[in-house]
CSV table of C-alpha atoms and ligand atoms in Angstrom, one decimal:
chain,number,residue,atom,x,y,z
A,1,UNK,CA,124.8,102.1,79.0
A,2,UNK,CA,121.5,100.6,80.3
A,3,UNK,CA,118.9,103.0,81.4
A,4,UNK,CA,116.8,102.3,84.6
A,5,UNK,CA,113.7,104.5,85.1
A,6,UNK,CA,112.2,104.6,88.6
A,7,UNK,CA,108.6,106.0,88.8
A,8,UNK,CA,107.6,107.2,92.2
A,9,UNK,CA,111.2,108.1,93.0
A,10,UNK,CA,110.3,110.7,95.6
A,11,UNK,CA,108.2,108.4,97.7
A,12,UNK,CA,109.2,106.7,100.9
A,13,UNK,CA,110.6,103.6,99.2
A,14,UNK,CA,111.6,105.5,96.1
A,15,UNK,CA,114.2,107.7,97.8
A,16,UNK,CA,115.9,104.7,99.5
A,17,UNK,CA,115.8,102.7,96.3
A,18,UNK,CA,117.3,105.6,94.2
A,19,UNK,CA,120.3,105.7,96.7
A,20,UNK,CA,120.9,102.0,96.4
A,21,UNK,CA,120.6,101.9,92.7
A,22,UNK,CA,122.9,104.8,92.2
A,23,UNK,CA,125.6,103.0,94.2
A,24,UNK,CA,125.0,99.4,93.0
A,25,UNK,CA,124.4,100.2,89.3
A,26,UNK,CA,127.1,102.7,88.7
A,27,UNK,CA,127.5,101.6,85.1
A,28,UNK,CA,123.8,102.2,84.4
A,29,UNK,CA,122.0,105.5,84.1
A,30,UNK,CA,119.3,105.7,86.8
A,31,UNK,CA,116.5,108.2,86.2
A,32,UNK,CA,114.0,109.1,88.9
A,33,UNK,CA,110.6,110.5,88.1
A,34,UNK,CA,107.6,111.4,90.3
A,35,UNK,CA,104.3,113.1,89.8
A,36,UNK,CA,105.9,116.4,88.9
A,37,UNK,CA,107.6,114.8,85.9
A,38,UNK,CA,104.7,112.5,84.9
A,39,UNK,CA,101.2,111.8,86.1
A,40,UNK,CA,100.7,108.1,85.4
A,41,UNK,CA,97.0,108.6,85.1
A,42,UNK,CA,97.5,110.4,81.7
A,43,UNK,CA,97.9,107.6,79.2
A,44,UNK,CA,99.2,109.3,76.1
A,45,UNK,CA,101.6,111.6,78.0
A,46,UNK,CA,103.0,108.7,80.1
A,47,UNK,CA,103.6,106.4,77.1
A,48,UNK,CA,105.2,109.2,75.0
A,49,UNK,CA,107.5,110.3,77.9
A,50,UNK,CA,108.6,106.8,78.7
A,51,UNK,CA,109.1,105.9,75.0
A,52,UNK,CA,111.2,109.0,74.5
A,53,UNK,CA,113.9,107.9,77.0
A,54,UNK,CA,113.6,104.1,76.0
A,55,UNK,CA,114.6,102.6,79.4
A,56,UNK,CA,115.7,98.9,79.6
A,57,UNK,CA,114.2,98.6,83.1
A,58,UNK,CA,111.1,100.4,84.5
A,59,UNK,CA,110.6,100.2,88.2
A,60,UNK,CA,107.1,101.3,89.1
A,61,UNK,CA,106.5,102.4,92.7
A,62,UNK,CA,104.1,105.2,92.2
A,63,UNK,CA,100.8,104.6,93.8
A,64,UNK,CA,97.9,106.1,95.8
A,65,UNK,CA,99.0,104.5,99.1
A,66,UNK,CA,96.5,106.0,101.6
A,67,UNK,CA,94.6,102.8,102.3
A,68,UNK,CA,91.6,104.5,104.0
A,69,UNK,CA,91.7,107.3,101.3
A,70,UNK,CA,91.4,104.6,98.6
A,71,UNK,CA,88.2,103.3,100.4
A,72,UNK,CA,86.6,106.7,100.3
A,73,UNK,CA,87.9,107.6,96.8
A,74,UNK,CA,87.5,104.4,94.8
A,75,UNK,CA,87.8,106.3,91.5
A,76,UNK,CA,91.2,107.8,92.3
A,77,UNK,CA,92.4,104.4,93.7
A,78,UNK,CA,91.7,102.6,90.4
A,79,UNK,CA,92.8,105.5,88.2
A,80,UNK,CA,96.2,105.7,89.8
A,81,UNK,CA,96.9,102.1,91.1
A,82,UNK,CA,95.2,100.1,88.3
A,83,UNK,CA,94.9,102.3,85.1
A,84,UNK,CA,98.1,104.2,85.9
A,85,UNK,CA,100.0,100.9,86.2
A,86,UNK,CA,98.4,99.8,82.9
A,87,UNK,CA,99.8,103.0,81.2
A,88,UNK,CA,103.3,102.2,82.6
A,89,UNK,CA,103.0,98.6,81.5
A,90,UNK,CA,101.9,99.6,77.9
A,91,UNK,CA,104.9,101.9,77.7
A,92,UNK,CA,107.3,99.2,79.1
A,93,UNK,CA,106.0,96.8,76.5
A,94,UNK,CA,106.5,99.3,73.7
A,95,UNK,CA,110.1,99.8,74.8
A,96,UNK,CA,110.5,96.0,75.3
A,97,UNK,CA,111.7,97.0,78.8
A,98,UNK,CA,111.6,94.8,81.9
A,99,UNK,CA,109.0,96.1,84.4
A,100,UNK,CA,109.2,95.8,88.1
A,101,UNK,CA,106.0,96.5,90.0
A,102,UNK,CA,105.7,97.0,93.8
A,103,UNK,CA,102.5,95.3,95.2
A,104,UNK,CA,101.1,94.6,98.6
A,105,UNK,CA,100.1,92.0,101.3
A,106,UNK,CA,96.7,93.6,101.1
A,107,UNK,CA,96.0,91.5,98.0
A,108,UNK,CA,95.3,88.7,100.5
A,109,UNK,CA,92.2,88.4,102.8
A,110,UNK,CA,94.1,87.1,105.9
A,111,UNK,CA,92.1,83.9,106.3
A,112,UNK,CA,95.2,81.8,106.0
A,113,UNK,CA,96.9,80.7,109.2
A,114,UNK,CA,100.4,80.4,107.8
A,115,UNK,CA,102.6,82.8,105.7
A,116,UNK,CA,101.3,83.5,102.2
A,117,UNK,CA,103.1,82.0,99.3
A,118,UNK,CA,103.5,83.8,95.9
A,119,UNK,CA,101.2,81.1,94.4
A,120,UNK,CA,98.4,81.7,96.9
A,121,UNK,CA,95.2,83.1,95.4
A,122,UNK,CA,94.7,86.8,96.1
A,123,UNK,CA,91.4,88.0,97.5
A,124,UNK,CA,91.6,91.6,98.6
A,125,UNK,CA,89.3,92.9,101.4
A,126,UNK,CA,89.7,96.6,100.5
A,127,UNK,CA,89.8,99.0,97.6
A,128,UNK,CA,93.5,99.6,97.9
A,129,UNK,CA,94.2,95.9,97.6
A,130,UNK,CA,91.8,95.4,94.8
A,131,UNK,CA,93.3,98.3,92.8
A,132,UNK,CA,96.9,97.1,93.4
A,133,UNK,CA,95.8,93.5,92.3
A,134,UNK,CA,94.4,94.9,89.1
A,135,UNK,CA,97.8,96.6,88.6
A,136,UNK,CA,99.5,93.2,89.0
A,137,UNK,CA,97.1,91.8,86.4
A,138,UNK,CA,97.8,94.5,83.9
A,139,UNK,CA,101.6,94.0,84.3
A,140,UNK,CA,101.2,90.3,83.7
A,141,UNK,CA,99.0,90.9,80.8
A,142,UNK,CA,101.0,93.5,79.0
A,143,UNK,CA,104.7,93.0,79.9
A,144,UNK,CA,106.7,89.9,78.7
A,145,UNK,CA,109.5,90.3,81.2
A,146,UNK,CA,108.0,91.4,84.6
A,147,UNK,CA,108.8,91.1,88.2
A,148,UNK,CA,106.2,91.7,90.9
A,149,UNK,CA,107.4,92.3,94.4
A,150,UNK,CA,104.8,92.2,97.2
A,151,UNK,CA,105.8,93.8,100.5
A,152,UNK,CA,104.1,95.1,103.6
A,153,UNK,CA,104.0,97.6,106.6
A,154,UNK,CA,106.8,99.9,105.2
A,155,UNK,CA,108.6,102.5,107.3
A,156,UNK,CA,111.8,104.5,106.6
A,157,UNK,CA,113.4,107.9,106.8
A,158,UNK,CA,111.7,109.4,103.8
A,159,UNK,CA,108.0,109.4,104.5
A,160,UNK,CA,105.2,109.6,107.1
A,161,UNK,CA,104.8,106.1,108.5
A,162,UNK,CA,103.7,104.1,111.6
A,163,UNK,CA,107.0,104.7,113.4
A,164,UNK,CA,107.0,108.5,113.0
A,165,UNK,CA,103.3,108.6,113.9
A,166,UNK,CA,103.7,106.6,117.1
A,167,UNK,CA,106.7,108.8,118.2
A,168,UNK,CA,104.7,112.0,117.4
A,169,UNK,CA,101.6,110.8,119.3
A,170,UNK,CA,103.8,109.8,122.3
A,171,UNK,CA,105.0,113.4,122.6
A,172,UNK,CA,101.4,114.6,123.0
A,173,UNK,CA,99.6,111.8,124.9
A,174,UNK,CA,99.9,109.7,128.0
A,175,UNK,CA,98.1,106.8,126.4
A,176,UNK,CA,98.1,105.3,122.9
A,177,UNK,CA,95.6,102.8,121.6
A,178,UNK,CA,97.0,100.4,119.0
A,179,UNK,CA,95.3,97.5,117.2
A,180,UNK,CA,96.3,94.1,118.3
A,181,UNK,CA,94.4,91.8,115.9
A,182,UNK,CA,96.3,92.4,112.7
A,183,UNK,CA,99.5,90.4,112.1
A,184,UNK,CA,102.2,91.2,109.6
A,185,UNK,CA,105.9,92.1,109.4
A,186,UNK,CA,107.0,95.7,109.6
A,187,UNK,CA,109.5,96.3,106.8
A,188,UNK,CA,112.4,98.8,106.6
A,189,UNK,CA,112.6,100.5,103.2
A,190,UNK,CA,116.4,100.3,103.2
A,191,UNK,CA,116.2,96.5,103.6
A,192,UNK,CA,113.5,96.2,100.9
A,193,UNK,CA,115.5,98.5,98.5
A,194,UNK,CA,118.5,96.1,98.9
A,195,UNK,CA,116.3,93.1,98.1
A,196,UNK,CA,114.9,94.8,95.0
A,197,UNK,CA,118.4,95.6,93.9
A,198,UNK,CA,119.5,92.0,94.3
A,199,UNK,CA,116.4,90.8,92.3
A,200,UNK,CA,117.3,93.2,89.5
A,201,UNK,CA,121.0,92.0,89.5
A,202,UNK,CA,119.7,88.4,89.2
A,203,UNK,CA,117.2,89.3,86.5
A,204,UNK,CA,114.5,87.7,88.5
A,205,UNK,CA,111.0,87.3,87.0
A,206,UNK,CA,107.5,86.4,88.3
A,207,UNK,CA,106.2,87.2,91.7
A,208,UNK,CA,108.3,87.5,94.9
A,209,UNK,CA,107.4,88.3,98.5
A,210,UNK,CA,109.9,90.5,100.3
A,211,UNK,CA,109.5,91.7,103.9
A,212,UNK,CA,111.5,91.7,107.2
A,213,UNK,CA,111.0,88.5,109.1
A,214,UNK,CA,109.3,87.6,112.5
A,215,UNK,CA,105.7,88.7,112.3
A,216,UNK,CA,104.0,90.7,115.0
A,217,UNK,CA,100.9,92.9,115.6
A,218,UNK,CA,100.8,96.7,115.2
A,219,UNK,CA,100.5,96.8,119.0
A,220,UNK,CA,103.8,94.8,119.6
A,221,UNK,CA,105.5,97.0,116.9
A,222,UNK,CA,104.2,100.1,118.7
A,223,UNK,CA,105.5,98.9,122.1
A,224,UNK,CA,108.9,98.1,120.6
A,225,UNK,CA,109.2,101.6,118.9
A,226,UNK,CA,108.6,103.3,122.3
A,227,UNK,CA,110.9,101.0,124.2
A,228,UNK,CA,113.8,101.2,121.8
A,229,UNK,CA,113.3,105.0,121.7
A,230,UNK,CA,113.5,105.2,125.5
A,231,UNK,CA,109.9,106.4,125.9
A,232,UNK,CA,108.7,104.8,129.1
A,233,UNK,CA,105.9,107.2,130.3
A,234,UNK,CA,103.3,106.3,127.7
A,235,UNK,CA,100.8,103.5,128.3
A,236,UNK,CA,100.0,101.4,125.2
A,237,UNK,CA,96.5,100.0,125.1
A,238,UNK,CA,95.7,97.0,122.8
A,239,UNK,CA,92.4,97.5,120.9
A,240,UNK,CA,90.6,95.7,118.1
A,241,UNK,CA,90.3,96.8,114.5
A,242,UNK,CA,86.6,97.1,115.1
A,243,UNK,CA,87.2,99.6,118.0
A,244,UNK,CA,89.5,101.6,115.8
A,245,UNK,CA,86.8,101.8,113.1
A,246,UNK,CA,88.9,102.6,110.0
A,247,UNK,CA,87.0,102.9,106.7
A,248,UNK,CA,89.1,100.1,105.0
A,249,UNK,CA,89.0,96.5,106.3
A,250,UNK,CA,92.5,95.0,106.8
A,251,UNK,CA,93.5,91.4,106.7
A,252,UNK,CA,93.9,90.0,110.2
A,253,UNK,CA,96.9,87.9,109.1
A,254,UNK,CA,99.0,88.9,106.1
A,255,UNK,CA,102.4,87.5,106.7
A,256,UNK,CA,104.4,86.9,103.5
A,257,UNK,CA,106.4,83.8,103.1
A,258,UNK,CA,109.8,85.0,101.7
A,259,UNK,CA,111.4,81.6,101.2
A,260,UNK,CA,111.4,82.0,97.4
A,261,UNK,CA,113.5,85.3,97.8
A,262,UNK,CA,116.0,83.4,100.0
A,263,UNK,CA,116.1,80.4,97.6
A,264,UNK,CA,116.7,82.4,94.5
A,265,UNK,CA,118.9,85.3,95.8
A,266,UNK,CA,120.4,83.8,99.0
A,267,UNK,CA,119.0,86.8,100.8
A,268,UNK,CA,117.4,86.4,104.2
A,269,UNK,CA,115.5,89.5,105.3
A,270,UNK,CA,116.5,90.2,108.9
A,271,UNK,CA,113.9,90.2,111.8
A,272,UNK,CA,111.9,93.5,112.0
A,273,UNK,CA,113.2,94.1,115.5
A,274,UNK,CA,116.8,94.3,114.3
A,275,UNK,CA,115.9,96.5,111.3
A,276,UNK,CA,113.9,98.8,113.6
A,277,UNK,CA,116.9,99.1,116.0
A,278,UNK,CA,119.1,100.0,113.1
A,279,UNK,CA,116.6,102.6,111.7
A,280,UNK,CA,116.1,104.2,115.1
A,281,UNK,CA,119.8,104.5,115.8
A,282,UNK,CA,120.6,105.8,112.3
A,283,UNK,CA,117.9,108.4,112.3
A,284,UNK,CA,117.8,109.3,116.0
A,285,UNK,CA,118.2,113.0,115.3
A,286,UNK,CA,115.7,113.1,112.5
A,287,UNK,CA,113.1,111.4,114.7
A,288,UNK,CA,113.6,113.4,117.9
B,301,LIG,N1,103.8,101.9,102.4
B,301,LIG,C1,103.5,100.6,102.6
B,301,LIG,O1,103.4,100.2,103.7
B,301,LIG,C2,103.4,99.7,101.4
B,301,LIG,C3,103.1,98.4,101.7
B,301,LIG,C4,103.0,97.5,100.6
B,301,LIG,C5,103.2,97.9,99.3
B,301,LIG,N2,103.6,99.2,99.1
B,301,LIG,C6,103.8,99.6,97.7
B,301,LIG,O2,105.1,100.1,97.6
B,301,LIG,C7,105.2,101.2,96.7
B,301,LIG,C8,105.9,102.4,97.3
B,301,LIG,O3,105.2,102.7,98.5
B,301,LIG,P1,105.6,104.0,99.3
B,301,LIG,O4,105.1,103.8,100.7
B,301,LIG,O5,107.0,104.4,99.1
B,301,LIG,O6,104.6,105.1,98.6
B,301,LIG,P2,104.6,106.7,98.7
B,301,LIG,O7,105.6,107.2,99.7
B,301,LIG,O8,103.2,107.1,98.8
B,301,LIG,O9,105.2,107.1,97.3
B,301,LIG,C9,104.5,106.9,96.1
B,301,LIG,C10,104.9,108.0,95.2
B,301,LIG,O10,104.1,108.0,94.0
B,301,LIG,C11,103.7,109.3,93.7
B,301,LIG,N3,102.4,109.3,93.0
B,301,LIG,C12,101.1,109.3,93.5
B,301,LIG,N4,100.3,109.4,92.4
B,301,LIG,C13,101.0,109.5,91.3
B,301,LIG,C14,100.6,109.7,89.9
B,301,LIG,N5,99.4,109.7,89.6
B,301,LIG,N6,101.6,109.8,89.0
B,301,LIG,C15,102.9,109.7,89.4
B,301,LIG,N7,103.3,109.6,90.7
B,301,LIG,C16,102.4,109.5,91.6
B,301,LIG,C17,103.5,109.9,95.1
B,301,LIG,O11,103.4,111.4,95.0
B,301,LIG,P3,102.6,112.2,96.1
B,301,LIG,O12,103.2,111.9,97.4
B,301,LIG,O13,102.7,113.6,95.6
B,301,LIG,O14,101.2,111.6,96.0
B,301,LIG,C18,104.7,109.4,95.8
B,301,LIG,O15,105.9,110.2,95.6
B,301,LIG,C19,103.8,101.5,96.2
B,301,LIG,O16,103.6,100.9,95.0
B,301,LIG,C20,102.9,100.8,97.3
B,301,LIG,O17,101.7,100.4,96.8
B,301,LIG,C21,103.7,100.1,100.1
């Protein structure tokens, strides 16, 4: 029986992925760890623990994902996202395991005017992107059989995210200001988890982009969340990233080209608006 280890299993994507893996890989043993089981910042402990269970596949989702937090705490960002990933990569290499690493659209600077290909040169604008890119480089350096999946703008039932935050704010305020100068594709964790599962089934290697299709701005996404949730009394005001004044710079355009995923798995990620409708109707009670 093959053993699949998921690190970061209690995070937003991790919980959805555990569900999918447990149903699609019923002949494999799926083990989920999070920070309580192992802090990836601790090199020796991480390597010893992973080596002890000798997994065939290591799926590494654990990260310091607070983008503005990373900007203010560079040391922690690199310690978790870069060095932590190196420790997991070293362990995977010792076990001769395949390693799957989740990365981000924020490895790109957003200067391109068309969707980013896997082969485009990364150039992160913020510490989070830099630390995740370093993580990618460690995976490529240390692990023979690796798969890097870049995704973006995640939301789902198992974590605080843009959708829950817009709905919460809308309960308290008559007006919401949302940035209108960043373009990407909101991605539902359930759809991404399915894509990851397909890529594992096909034993895919290298870099893949995976996100829901049909790019939009955060402003358009925010308006759709409210409209589909039947919230009509809140005014949404488009603002610039400069006006919002967040510590970390974001790429103005970070759309991911997912053609390679379609070509190699036959999987087309549905438009974000369909995925959002599905999410809002499935989790209506949880979100109200
Ligand atoms: N969220 C997005 O929009 C987005 C976009 C692109 C790529 N990604 C990537 O996708 C992956 C999953 O993202 P997500 O949104 O599901 O993240 P998440 O909800 O923040 O989950 C990450 C998990 O990792 C854990 N963790 C943090 N530091 C750790 C450490 N030192 N050792 C072990 N575990 C640790 C976290 O625990 P605590 O909660 O206790 O810290 C959390 O359970 C990440 O690699 C992220 O970089 C996310």
